Each structure stands twice: as structure tokens, then as C-alpha cells.
């Protein structure tokens, strides 16, 4: 008899984990799987005595989801019973897809209440062979089809029941159950205490413990068994049962069996990071900036980059030119190689599989925005076979995981999905599907996931195929929301027709647009009183980042159709401009909708604060970028603006980019002669603020102007 510590099976001998009652639980586990470790954890929680048979034997069945091979379990039980005490009650049960919901005393009590010597589980599902339907006995009530995955009885009766078993190891154990029902007639009772259908089960939270309530029979099962297609449902229930997650304690197991990296004396684990650029995606340069900031030794990272978008090739090349040598190795598959998506995913995994030092493969799609610099370390420390950081689509319930699958293997919303996404339930969750970003242990790539084509499976897309193959091998996949990790970009409606296409993302990806293009101090304007008043009723505040300014200027120069600075102007209503400038209108580059949203989201709140009682709709007749050059248009004569108020944003830096320039308000004899790059001047347009553009004496000065009315 061996005391088995958590997560350990020693030698090929039958193992026993000692509990505290006259019940012996016997199971067959030829290898230690994720499901077996889960089973043992629940058994330890309730102090069951567990005897494990078959350790070290090759499994004679198929994959995790296939039943044939059950005859091997019966053979092992038959041999194991010969060594068991006659007064024992034995529960023979599967372990890969079973959890205990209560303890031995309750189980024995329910068994004794049946007043039978042997009790089999029964279910609605005929598994795995429908041709055996006529072989099953009929009963007046309850479920008809016997389940060999769980039966309980006294040792002498079980010995008698298995005595004549001569089946092959590869036979289905259901045949054994059918034969047993006839052989021990009068001793066997079919009972609804093991097998489940999720539509019959609800979680019952009570006093720091979670049970599964069978609503069809109004019972609280002691043992929960996910059989056949319901194996995924047991994964969902085991996120809670028996005390994995409760409202009182939160997650009780999330800090168990960790792999701490802090204080690590040896080198960090070697990780291959797979980066996949499969479609036009905004903010690619930001992705690589974020990658560079990951808190992980770069000499313990290898990069596999698959890029099929020619427009982003220069960004990838620039990153590798500047930083490629910091990483241990880099492999790039460019668009010229014409490699398909499935092949690229398999090749990425293979880069890790073939490297004897590789311990993890970290898969990241280019639309992933990781804001947590410790993401990779957190995932490694969690020490799960496959684990993803939960990321969301900003303002949406879309995430990189599914809580459940539909009958045809596609998305279904689990009961707890919204609570997990919105952070009302925090933990590490066993889920059936992950995408976009996840970490895979390399040991899986040499064992359960050694197949070189993991991203193909019939008509399923590549992520669904990978998860399908992992599930079929009994590999658990987890998502953690114990930290805030980041988000994923929307790639819908992303156009590649401009120089800086990301400027147009203010609607699709507003958070990312803001982080890229809005001044870092904008959110501090009110709190830290950053609004300055250089002249009466003229307000000056930070608005655009340096990159935002640069991209607007470069976009206009790339467009190139600057006006001639003449009074005749067909772009405006009436065709005549009284005070012309050399400019390009936002309408000319199809940016008027995005510009109005900028005004509504970032200018209107300032306006309503500084001009109390005035509420703007941020409508404008004119919004444009002006270019001042000494040999082109160096200044602008005194004038009133045709606006209720005007926004004037400096797009480049005095001294560095130009000399001179500025704005003078004539009535107040007040000038702003050193505009700060990215800062906006806001002032009334009509009547009071007669002003002029001061002479630019060298270089080129750019400003973005909006006449807002009302």
C-alpha cells in the first residue's frame, strides 16, 4: 500500500491511496493523464482509498474519446480482486473522466439503501456501439443502458461476476456489463448515481462546497462521470466540484503545483514564440514593441514568425534588424514562400518539438495586444499542459476561449462564461477551445501531441482542429483570468489603402487608437490642471502623441494634393475662401468621420468644462492640415474664423522642424510663439479673437485646424 503524493504514480505495480473507511475504489490508469490527476485530487479531498491497476501497461484501446479497450479493464479487475479482502465493498470506476462530489460515507449509505449486492450505473446513451441496443435488459423506470464505467459491490459477488470473463483486452467493457446483468440476475440494480447528461445537471453552491444536482431525479450524485460525448461536460463541472471554485473561497487550487520562476538559480525555460501574421491587421508595430517589453530573458527565447501580409513585411524586417540578435534564434516564413496557414502552425510547433532544449511553445496571433509584461512568466508558473491568458475584445464579450461546445462542435455559451469574462468569477478554467494566444508544454509535443499535423481535422478551421485533437488525446486546456493580460484587436473593415492605415481605427479599435495617437498626459488634463491659458479665453492642452502628429503629417504629404493658397477653392461651399491657406482637407483623405469622433471624444469634454453651459455636437464645416514654408506660404494675415470655436493643433516641433511661427491674438496683443508638438489651442472663432499666423522663417510648420460650429 502506497501513499501517493499529488501528481505522482510510482512504478508499474498496483497502487493504493489509503482513505478512512471500508470502501475501496478501484480504477484502471495505464498512464497519468490530466483527467487522472483531477480524479485523484477529488479523491484526496474526500479521503477515499484508491487502488490503481494497470500502471505501465500499454493501453489496448484507441484514443481518449474511444471506448474499445474496456476488456483490458475487466481483466485487470479480475486479477486485482483475488488480492482483496472479502469484507470490502469495491467501487470499480473510470478515472480519466470522473470526479467525486461527496465522501465515502455517503456513497456507502446510498449503496446499502439499494439492498442489492451489486449496483451498476446506467445511462441514456448507448456507448460506444448502437448495435448492442437489443442486448441491454429492459427496466420499468430509470435509464436502460448499462455503463461499465461505474459499478459497486461486495468483493465475493464481484469475483463471481468476473470469474468467467474471457474477452479480449480490445473488447468493449459494455459487453461485460450486459453479460453481468444476466449472470447475476437478482443481484444487479441499475442506479442513476454516476453517468450524467448536462441538461439534467445544475450546480448547487452551498456552504463552501459545490454539488451537481440531478434535476431529473432530484438527487445529489456522489460520483460524476462524463461518458462518451459528455466528457466535455465533466470538464465544466470539475471547474467547481467539489471545492475547486466556490463563492466563499474563489479558486482553491489555482496556486497548487506551480512552477515558480522567481529566484530561479538555473536558466529560465527555453520558449519558442510563434508569431502568426495571416491577414491585414492594425497596430503591427505596436505588437512588436510589446513583444520587446516581455519580462523574459531574450536569450531564452526563439522566434518563429509567419508573415503572409506583404504590407507588414517592412515592420517585421525593421524589428528583426534592430532586435533580432537579442533572441537565441529567429526563423521567418515570408509571403514569398507561399506557405499555407495550417502548414505554418505545424511548422511552428515542430520548431519546438525538434529542439531538445525547448520546454514551451507560446503561440501568438498578430491581433493579440498583451498589456501585461509578465504574461509569459505567469503562464509558465501556472504549470498547466495548455493554458491561455484571457484576453477580450474591448467593450465586447468576445474572448479567446469558449466555455462550451455545441453538438456540432462549434461555439456554445457556458452558464459561467459572462461571469468569467467580466471578472465576477476569477480562476483557472478548464475549457474546450482556445485561440489567438496560448502556451503549450513541449512534453506534449513528444507524447500526446506528437502528430505532425495537429491543425487539420476535416472541415474545422485550424484552431478548432488543434483543440479537437488535444481533447481527443485527453489533454486539458485552461484559460486564466487571475490577472489582466490584454485584449485582441478587431480586424474587421481594416483597409490597406493609406500610408498609415491605423489612423482610421478610432471606431474599430478605439482603445488601441487612443494609446497610439493620444497624448500620454491627456487623461491628466483635469486632474493635474494641465490646461494652460496663454491668452484670454484661449486654452492650451495636450492632445496628440508624437506618433499621432507624425502620422497625420506623413499621411498628408503622401496624399500630396496641397491647395494653391488661392481665394478660389472648389472644395468649399460657395467656391471662395476669403483667407486661403495651403492645406489639405480631411474630406480629401476620407477622414472626416474619424476626425469628428476625435472632436466628440477628446475635444468636447474640454469645451464643456472650459466654456460652461456650451454643449458642442463637434460638427465642422472645415477641418484641414495647413503647411507653412518660407518660400510657399510663410504666414497668415489677420482674420476671424468662421466657427463658434477653433481647434489649432501643432503637428511638429519648433526649433527642431522650423523657425518662427505661432499665433497672435491681436485684440489682446497676446501671442503663442512656441507651440508644443501635439498640443491644441482652443479659442472662440468669431467676434472676439481676431488673430494672425506669425511668419515661419525656416523649415516647414504643420498645424491641424478645425472650425467647430456648433
XYZ file of C-alpha atoms in Angstrom, residues 11-677:
667
model
C 6.271 2.046 -10.744
C 4.015 -0.317 -12.664
C 2.649 -2.019 -9.535
C -0.987 -1.623 -8.469
C -1.112 1.447 -6.272
C -3.352 2.209 -3.345
C -4.063 5.586 -1.808
C -5.346 4.977 1.699
C -8.577 6.520 2.881
C -10.521 6.016 6.061
C -13.393 3.556 5.521
C -14.280 0.034 4.434
C -14.783 1.141 0.847
C -12.092 0.519 -1.740
C -12.206 2.432 -5.014
C -10.534 0.553 -7.840
C -9.665 2.175 -11.148
C -7.514 1.454 -14.184
C -4.982 4.063 -15.308
C -2.284 2.897 -17.676
C -0.779 6.399 -17.644
C -1.099 9.545 -15.619
C -3.294 11.924 -17.612
C -4.767 15.311 -16.771
C -8.046 13.539 -16.094
C -6.421 11.068 -13.730
C -4.753 13.837 -11.745
C -8.124 15.554 -11.433
C -9.702 12.291 -10.234
C -7.011 11.791 -7.601
C -7.331 15.360 -6.385
C -11.039 14.910 -5.711
C -10.354 11.509 -4.078
C -7.779 13.026 -1.734
C -10.209 15.779 -0.838
C -12.731 13.219 0.476
C -10.140 10.747 1.797
C -11.116 7.844 -0.466
C -8.961 4.724 -0.579
C -7.874 4.316 -4.217
C -6.280 1.258 -5.831
C -4.854 1.921 -9.298
C -4.469 -1.014 -11.691
C -2.617 -1.256 -14.982
C 0.072 1.335 -14.407
C 2.789 0.876 -17.025
C 0.732 -1.409 -19.284
C 0.145 -0.264 -22.859
C -3.477 0.758 -23.375
C -5.231 -1.654 -25.759
C -7.956 0.788 -26.786
C -7.901 3.786 -29.090
C -7.766 7.470 -28.255
C -9.086 9.068 -25.104
C -12.568 9.508 -26.570
C -12.935 5.930 -27.804
C -14.197 3.078 -25.627
C -12.879 -0.182 -27.170
C -10.146 -1.489 -24.877
C -12.500 -1.804 -21.925
C -11.892 -5.548 -21.852
C -8.435 -4.769 -20.550
C -10.010 -3.061 -17.532
C -12.114 -6.145 -16.779
C -9.061 -8.423 -16.998
C -7.141 -6.189 -14.577
C -10.106 -6.096 -12.193
C -10.435 -9.874 -12.303
C -6.801 -10.270 -11.298
C -6.941 -7.492 -8.728
C -9.991 -8.920 -6.930
C -8.019 -12.025 -5.977
C -5.904 -9.935 -3.609
C -8.759 -8.037 -1.955
C -10.294 -8.736 1.429
C -13.695 -10.449 1.289
C -15.408 -7.919 3.543
C -14.572 -4.955 1.315
C -17.043 -3.015 -0.775
C -15.420 -2.161 -4.093
C -16.361 0.703 -6.375
C -14.869 -0.022 -9.792
C -14.836 3.173 -11.788
C -13.149 5.045 -14.598
C -10.730 7.768 -13.563
C -9.931 9.870 -16.627
C -13.382 11.447 -16.725
C -14.639 11.092 -13.144
C -14.722 13.336 -10.079
C -16.056 12.705 -6.595
C -18.693 15.125 -5.339
C -19.017 13.672 -1.836
C -17.289 11.283 0.519
C -17.177 7.509 1.173
C -19.788 7.551 3.932
C -22.473 8.988 1.683
C -21.556 6.623 -1.124
C -21.732 3.553 1.139
C -25.014 4.727 2.614
C -26.596 5.084 -0.823
C -25.289 1.694 -1.871
C -26.638 -0.013 1.246
C -30.023 1.642 0.758
C -30.410 -0.209 -2.547
C -30.385 -3.559 -0.647
C -28.529 -5.203 -3.511
C -25.168 -6.913 -3.731
C -24.008 -5.281 -6.965
C -25.147 -1.980 -8.454
C -24.327 -0.828 -11.964
C -24.599 2.653 -13.334
C -26.967 3.176 -16.231
C -27.430 5.905 -18.777
C -29.500 7.125 -21.695
C -26.644 6.931 -24.162
C -25.679 3.747 -25.999
C -21.920 3.932 -25.999
C -19.902 3.062 -27.956
C -21.889 0.672 -30.202
C -25.576 1.219 -31.055
C -25.774 -2.336 -32.371
C -25.758 -3.568 -28.771
C -29.126 -1.950 -28.017
C -31.115 -5.201 -28.120
C -28.665 -6.838 -25.735
C -29.441 -4.457 -22.889
C -32.144 -5.557 -20.397
C -35.372 -3.586 -20.005
C -36.463 -1.859 -16.801
C -39.673 -0.264 -15.645
C -38.047 3.027 -14.675
C -34.753 4.823 -14.934
C -32.161 4.633 -17.638
C -31.838 1.451 -19.588
C -28.318 1.242 -20.972
C -25.666 -0.181 -18.695
C -22.489 1.764 -18.066
C -19.416 -0.256 -17.266
C -17.667 2.917 -16.219
C -19.007 2.530 -12.707
C -20.338 -0.319 -10.569
C -20.175 -1.141 -6.898
C -20.499 -4.376 -4.962
C -19.109 -6.743 -2.365
C -15.858 -8.481 -3.252
C -17.273 -12.075 -3.284
C -20.086 -11.083 -5.625
C -17.757 -9.172 -7.931
C -15.397 -12.162 -8.058
C -18.296 -14.380 -9.095
C -19.362 -11.821 -11.692
C -15.954 -11.652 -13.414
C -14.960 -15.299 -12.970
C -15.941 -16.395 -16.468
C -14.717 -13.305 -18.324
C -12.517 -14.434 -21.211
C -12.918 -11.467 -23.524
C -10.123 -9.746 -25.376
C -8.469 -6.632 -23.982
C -9.709 -4.709 -27.010
C -13.361 -5.643 -26.405
C -15.800 -3.047 -25.166
C -16.468 -3.413 -21.460
C -20.161 -2.760 -22.116
C -20.345 -6.384 -23.284
C -19.146 -7.362 -19.835
C -21.821 -5.201 -18.212
C -24.560 -6.777 -20.358
C -23.394 -10.291 -19.567
C -23.174 -9.442 -15.884
C -26.780 -8.253 -15.804
C -27.902 -11.746 -16.846
C -25.307 -13.700 -14.890
C -26.060 -12.169 -11.515
C -29.762 -11.693 -12.066
C -31.383 -10.530 -8.882
C -28.154 -9.059 -7.574
C -27.725 -6.206 -10.013
C -29.661 -2.960 -9.819
C -29.287 -0.171 -12.353
C -28.930 3.070 -10.477
C -28.678 6.685 -11.599
C -25.700 7.609 -9.469
C -22.855 8.042 -11.915
C -23.398 8.915 -15.579
C -24.558 12.371 -16.495
C -26.266 14.481 -19.082
C -25.530 18.159 -18.626
C -29.118 19.146 -19.347
C -30.067 17.067 -16.282
C -27.492 18.668 -14.001
C -27.207 22.045 -12.308
C -24.508 23.230 -9.957
C -25.553 23.624 -6.342
C -23.436 26.074 -4.325
C -23.862 25.658 -0.593
C -21.692 26.192 2.494
C -18.370 26.399 0.689
C -18.967 23.247 -1.330
C -20.336 22.557 -4.800
C -22.533 19.624 -5.749
C -24.144 18.608 -9.007
C -27.885 18.304 -8.612
C -29.656 15.877 -10.936
C -32.845 17.810 -11.668
C -34.449 14.855 -13.460
C -34.388 12.664 -10.362
C -33.816 15.351 -7.718
C -30.680 13.666 -6.408
C -27.167 14.747 -5.460
C -24.792 12.269 -7.140
C -21.744 11.240 -5.173
C -19.734 10.408 -8.270
C -19.833 12.389 -11.520
C -18.866 10.549 -14.677
C -18.699 12.175 -18.100
C -19.161 9.333 -20.557
C -18.812 9.433 -24.338
C -19.726 12.873 -25.716
C -20.341 14.187 -22.174
C -16.627 14.079 -21.355
C -16.502 17.837 -22.046
C -19.344 18.428 -19.620
C -17.414 16.841 -16.785
C -14.611 19.289 -17.517
C -17.036 22.157 -16.967
C -18.436 20.707 -13.731
C -14.986 19.930 -12.382
C -14.129 23.631 -12.524
C -16.286 23.778 -9.391
C -16.808 20.318 -7.846
C -16.159 19.633 -5.019
C -14.476 22.844 -3.815
C -12.337 23.862 -6.788
C -14.173 27.190 -7.016
C -16.782 28.480 -4.594
C -18.275 31.889 -3.931
C -16.771 31.849 -0.452
C -13.198 30.925 -1.320
C -12.821 31.657 -5.004
C -10.351 29.286 -6.654
C -8.913 26.880 -4.082
C -6.484 25.041 -6.391
C -5.105 27.818 -8.599
C -1.948 28.166 -6.531
C -1.241 24.425 -6.294
C 1.509 22.603 -8.211
C 3.021 25.827 -9.543
C 6.395 26.141 -11.246
C 7.861 29.268 -9.627
C 10.353 31.236 -11.697
C 11.229 33.891 -9.126
C 14.562 33.150 -7.518
C 15.332 30.531 -10.156
C 19.021 29.619 -9.860
C 19.222 27.859 -13.215
C 18.338 29.332 -16.592
C 14.761 30.148 -17.464
C 12.947 27.518 -19.572
C 13.581 27.859 -23.297
C 10.466 29.056 -25.129
C 9.728 29.185 -28.842
C 7.345 32.057 -29.568
C 5.259 31.517 -32.685
C 4.015 34.774 -34.244
C 1.396 34.461 -36.958
C 0.525 37.330 -39.318
C -2.179 35.864 -41.518
C -4.262 38.881 -42.507
C -4.040 42.671 -42.646
C -4.054 43.789 -39.021
C -3.772 47.210 -37.378
C -1.013 48.238 -34.993
C 1.523 45.610 -36.078
C 4.396 47.853 -34.977
C 2.780 48.073 -31.518
C 2.712 44.257 -31.355
C 6.474 44.084 -31.839
C 7.032 46.900 -29.350
C 5.026 44.870 -26.830
C 6.945 41.692 -27.662
C 10.173 43.529 -26.932
C 8.865 44.540 -23.485
C 8.030 40.994 -22.338
C 9.715 40.388 -18.981
C 11.619 37.272 -20.008
C 15.310 36.745 -20.859
C 15.578 37.148 -24.613
C 18.450 34.681 -24.774
C 15.919 32.048 -23.637
C 13.504 32.880 -26.440
C 13.397 31.740 -30.046
C 11.116 33.390 -32.574
C 9.139 31.708 -35.322
C 7.487 34.398 -37.473
C 4.971 33.561 -40.178
C 4.076 36.654 -42.206
C 1.787 36.430 -45.213
C 0.955 40.155 -45.453
C 3.394 41.982 -47.707
C 2.392 45.388 -46.345
C 3.708 44.452 -42.887
C 6.934 42.909 -44.107
C 8.893 46.142 -43.603
C 7.719 46.391 -39.965
C 8.831 42.808 -39.309
C 12.142 43.410 -41.073
C 12.814 46.597 -39.096
C 12.118 44.852 -35.798
C 14.463 41.964 -36.597
C 17.141 44.320 -37.910
C 17.127 46.253 -34.640
C 16.493 43.439 -32.163
C 16.788 40.039 -33.859
C 20.244 39.343 -32.435
C 18.910 39.692 -28.893
C 16.992 36.413 -29.297
C 18.576 32.964 -29.303
C 17.285 32.184 -32.773
C 14.835 33.549 -35.347
C 13.064 31.789 -38.201
C 10.906 33.769 -40.645
C 8.446 32.411 -43.205
C 7.657 35.277 -45.561
C 4.951 35.732 -48.217
C 7.378 34.708 -50.953
C 7.366 31.138 -49.610
C 3.622 30.825 -50.176
C 3.138 28.526 -47.183
C -0.477 27.908 -46.145
C -1.743 28.656 -42.645
C -2.080 25.062 -41.479
C 1.436 24.178 -42.545
C 2.817 27.260 -40.788
C 1.191 26.311 -37.481
C 2.503 22.775 -37.681
C 5.959 24.048 -38.589
C 5.974 26.408 -35.607
C 5.199 23.573 -33.203
C 7.822 21.452 -34.929
C 10.493 24.079 -34.297
C 9.932 23.453 -30.587
C 9.433 19.691 -30.954
C 12.778 19.217 -32.686
C 14.697 21.332 -30.183
C 15.662 19.119 -27.253
C 16.009 22.183 -25.010
C 12.616 23.695 -25.857
C 10.190 23.434 -22.930
C 7.287 25.553 -24.183
C 5.695 26.824 -27.373
C 3.972 30.197 -26.995
C 1.573 30.852 -29.868
C 0.544 34.449 -30.577
C -1.583 35.803 -33.399
C -0.670 39.311 -34.523
C -4.009 40.748 -33.339
C -3.128 39.977 -29.709
C -2.367 43.003 -27.534
C -0.580 41.858 -24.383
C -0.517 44.691 -21.845
C 0.877 42.545 -19.040
C 4.657 42.297 -19.420
C 4.728 39.245 -17.131
C 2.253 37.200 -19.195
C 4.715 34.544 -20.306
C 6.119 34.039 -16.805
C 2.633 33.851 -15.296
C 1.564 31.153 -17.755
C 4.704 29.085 -17.209
C 4.344 29.307 -13.437
C 0.731 28.080 -13.654
C 2.211 24.767 -14.854
C -0.715 23.538 -16.963
C -0.412 21.457 -20.159
C -2.022 24.131 -22.358
C -3.013 27.485 -20.931
C -4.137 30.817 -22.344
C -4.294 34.271 -20.806
C -7.856 35.525 -21.119
C -7.997 38.456 -23.499
C -11.138 40.218 -24.658
C -12.377 42.401 -27.471
C -12.662 45.892 -25.997
C -16.235 46.602 -24.935
C -17.454 43.207 -26.097
C -17.965 39.730 -24.658
C -15.718 38.231 -27.333
C -12.693 36.426 -25.910
C -10.048 33.915 -26.907
C -11.871 30.945 -25.343
C -15.194 29.132 -25.474
C -16.860 27.914 -22.321
C -18.734 25.110 -24.090
C -19.256 23.467 -27.464
C -22.464 22.886 -29.382
C -23.464 19.417 -30.529
C -21.701 20.007 -33.862
C -18.501 21.175 -32.189
C -18.908 24.917 -32.585
C -19.373 27.764 -30.107
C -21.823 27.492 -27.246
C -22.020 29.788 -24.221
C -21.495 28.120 -20.879
C -23.503 29.252 -17.881
C -20.440 30.866 -16.309
C -18.979 32.475 -19.450
C -20.150 36.033 -18.821
C -19.126 35.914 -15.149
C -15.638 34.763 -16.146
C -15.275 37.372 -18.880
C -16.483 40.185 -16.623
C -14.315 39.053 -13.715
C -17.046 38.057 -11.291
C -15.513 34.583 -11.189
C -11.721 34.510 -11.165
C -9.609 31.404 -11.536
C -8.035 28.920 -13.929
C -10.739 27.288 -16.046
C -10.811 24.022 -17.970
C -12.314 24.935 -21.359
C -12.833 23.122 -24.673
C -11.448 25.766 -27.025
C -8.643 28.342 -27.091
C -7.442 30.651 -29.807
C -5.199 33.655 -30.558
C -2.689 33.161 -27.721
C -1.771 30.110 -25.617
C 1.188 28.273 -24.108
C 1.852 24.569 -24.823
C 4.193 22.346 -22.840
C 6.801 20.827 -25.135
C 6.448 17.468 -23.374
C 3.006 17.153 -25.006
C 4.591 17.555 -28.439
C 6.645 14.430 -27.819
C 3.808 12.372 -26.387
C 0.057 13.047 -26.686
C 0.503 15.679 -29.416
C 3.361 14.103 -31.329
C 1.342 14.070 -34.569
C 2.978 16.423 -37.055
C -0.384 17.653 -38.331
C -2.332 18.967 -35.344
C -4.107 21.786 -37.174
C -6.131 19.711 -39.618
C -9.370 17.906 -38.874
C -11.972 17.638 -41.596
C -13.786 20.909 -42.187
C -12.716 22.534 -38.901
C -10.636 25.676 -39.017
C -7.085 25.403 -37.736
C -7.685 26.475 -34.116
C -10.750 24.260 -33.794
C -8.768 21.383 -35.279
C -5.918 21.859 -32.800
C -8.305 21.918 -29.841
C -10.226 18.931 -31.209
C -7.006 16.924 -31.455
C -5.945 17.955 -27.953
C -9.318 16.965 -26.484
C -9.223 13.610 -28.245
C -5.907 12.893 -26.569
C -7.270 13.768 -23.141
C -5.188 16.946 -22.888
C -6.822 19.631 -20.783
C -6.803 23.245 -21.938
C -7.111 26.103 -19.492
C -7.731 29.821 -19.563
C -6.764 32.056 -16.656
C -8.367 35.357 -15.724
C -6.425 35.732 -12.475
C -4.596 38.697 -13.982
C -5.432 41.362 -16.534
C -3.499 40.394 -19.648
C -4.717 42.494 -22.542
C -7.108 42.371 -25.440
C -7.441 41.372 -29.065
C -7.862 43.690 -31.988
C -10.752 43.803 -34.380
C -9.508 43.187 -37.914
C -12.902 43.784 -39.488
C -13.039 46.566 -42.081
C -9.294 47.132 -41.891
C -8.242 48.790 -45.129
C -4.709 48.953 -46.507
C -5.266 51.867 -48.909
C -3.448 54.555 -46.881
C 0.081 55.157 -45.731
C -0.846 54.946 -42.034
C -3.976 52.828 -42.015
C -4.073 52.686 -38.218
C -5.244 56.315 -38.125
C -8.634 55.066 -39.332
C -9.057 52.647 -36.382
C -10.736 55.080 -33.987
C -14.059 53.258 -34.473
C -12.965 49.610 -34.684
C -10.219 49.682 -32.045
C -10.716 52.891 -30.063
C -8.591 51.864 -27.066
C -5.611 50.966 -29.207
C -6.095 54.080 -31.305
C -6.071 56.196 -28.161
C -2.944 54.566 -26.764
C -1.157 55.097 -30.041
C -2.273 58.561 -31.024
C -3.499 60.476 -27.974
C -1.001 62.313 -25.771
C 0.054 60.352 -22.696
C -0.962 63.257 -20.454
C -4.395 63.825 -21.950
C -6.184 61.917 -19.169
C -4.426 64.096 -16.575
C -5.703 67.367 -18.014
C -8.435 67.930 -15.437
C -6.900 66.084 -12.501
C -3.495 67.747 -12.715
C -4.766 71.044 -14.173
C -2.697 70.759 -17.325
C -4.875 73.220 -19.238
C -2.999 76.469 -19.646
C -4.423 79.886 -20.572
C -1.725 81.699 -22.571
C -4.194 84.401 -23.681
C -7.701 85.431 -22.546
C -10.232 82.672 -23.304
C -7.550 80.713 -25.139
C -6.939 77.247 -23.744
C -3.876 75.120 -24.386
C -3.699 71.399 -23.613
C -2.024 68.152 -24.769
C -3.941 66.152 -27.376
C -1.844 64.148 -29.852
C 1.171 61.920 -29.232
C 4.319 62.499 -31.256
C 3.470 59.465 -33.375
C -0.038 60.798 -33.927
C 1.356 64.088 -35.186
C 3.932 62.393 -37.391
C 1.402 60.039 -38.964
C -1.021 62.859 -39.802
C 1.747 64.920 -41.425
C 3.108 61.920 -43.332
C -0.385 60.940 -44.463
C -0.988 64.415 -45.867
C 2.387 64.570 -47.584
C 1.815 61.126 -49.023
C -1.543 62.303 -50.389
C 0.275 65.319 -51.748
C -2.594 67.343 -53.218
C -1.927 70.610 -51.393
C -4.115 73.548 -52.338
C -2.534 76.514 -54.094
C -3.436 79.024 -51.397
C -5.752 80.956 -53.728
C -9.132 82.504 -52.957
C -10.892 80.295 -55.464
C -11.465 76.919 -53.809
C -13.914 74.386 -55.227
C -13.606 72.219 -52.108
C -15.758 74.546 -50.010
C -19.331 75.738 -50.275
C -19.538 78.845 -52.485
C -16.137 78.114 -54.004
C -14.437 81.137 -52.432
C -12.027 81.289 -49.485
C -11.542 84.746 -48.007
C -8.339 83.882 -46.112
C -6.782 80.979 -48.023
C -4.044 78.662 -46.784
C -2.003 75.924 -48.380
C -3.800 72.926 -46.976
C -5.401 69.514 -47.427
C -8.927 68.936 -46.104
C -9.787 65.886 -44.014
C -12.510 65.125 -46.544
C -9.870 64.712 -49.254
C -8.355 61.700 -47.476
C -11.775 60.393 -46.325
C -11.015 61.183 -42.697
C -13.925 63.445 -41.790
C -15.893 60.825 -39.791
C -12.838 59.819 -37.809
C -11.970 63.473 -37.185
C -15.435 64.263 -35.883
C -15.201 61.319 -33.464
C -11.878 62.708 -32.281
C -13.575 66.060 -31.619
C -16.530 64.441 -29.840
C -14.458 62.112 -27.668
C -11.476 64.316 -26.831
C -12.339 67.968 -27.523
C -15.998 68.208 -26.473
C -15.299 67.267 -22.810
C -12.698 70.060 -22.591
C -15.002 72.548 -24.295
C -17.879 71.830 -21.953
C -15.600 72.273 -18.945
C -13.908 75.482 -20.037
C -16.987 77.098 -21.591
C -19.711 76.235 -19.042
C -23.209 75.981 -20.466
C -21.986 75.330 -24.013
C -22.518 71.814 -25.350
C -20.974 71.088 -28.709
C -22.013 68.497 -31.270
C -18.499 68.756 -32.728
C -19.823 69.459 -36.205
C -17.466 71.251 -38.525
C -17.552 72.809 -41.949
C -13.812 72.768 -42.298
C -11.085 70.572 -40.854
C -7.716 70.639 -42.559
C -3.937 70.486 -42.214
C -2.049 73.679 -43.065
C 1.532 73.797 -44.269
C 3.678 76.906 -43.725
C 7.010 77.333 -45.526
C 9.112 80.471 -46.054
C 9.097 80.036 -49.837
C 5.468 78.915 -50.099
C 3.128 80.478 -47.519
C 5.089 81.775 -44.542
C 2.252 83.426 -42.587
C -1.491 84.092 -42.494
C -2.953 87.617 -42.400
C -5.285 88.748 -39.574
C -8.748 87.204 -39.699
C -11.722 85.833 -37.809
C -12.505 82.119 -38.117
C -15.896 81.024 -39.441
C -16.561 78.990 -36.307
C -18.068 79.020 -32.858
C -14.682 77.843 -31.621
C -11.486 76.748 -33.306
C -9.049 73.948 -32.575
C -5.458 74.522 -33.697
C -3.078 71.584 -33.140
C 0.692 71.874 -33.585
C 1.884 68.843 -35.562
C 5.638 69.372 -35.349
C 8.275 70.943 -33.140
C 9.626 74.477 -33.223
C 13.417 74.743 -33.495
C 13.739 71.089 -34.439
C 11.468 71.304 -37.510
C 11.033 75.023 -38.191
C 11.825 78.543 -37.006
C 9.371 81.336 -36.292
C 5.660 80.668 -36.491
C 2.979 80.888 -33.842
C -0.372 82.612 -33.397
C -1.046 86.225 -32.304
C -4.405 87.366 -30.916
C -4.457 90.984 -31.991
C -7.155 92.396 -29.678
C -5.246 91.136 -26.640
C -1.776 91.685 -28.139
C -1.031 88.157 -26.941
C 0.994 85.577 -28.850
C 1.699 81.859 -28.549
C 5.080 81.749 -30.270
C 6.366 78.343 -29.203
C 3.543 75.851 -29.817
C 4.256 72.444 -28.314
C 4.028 69.470 -30.617
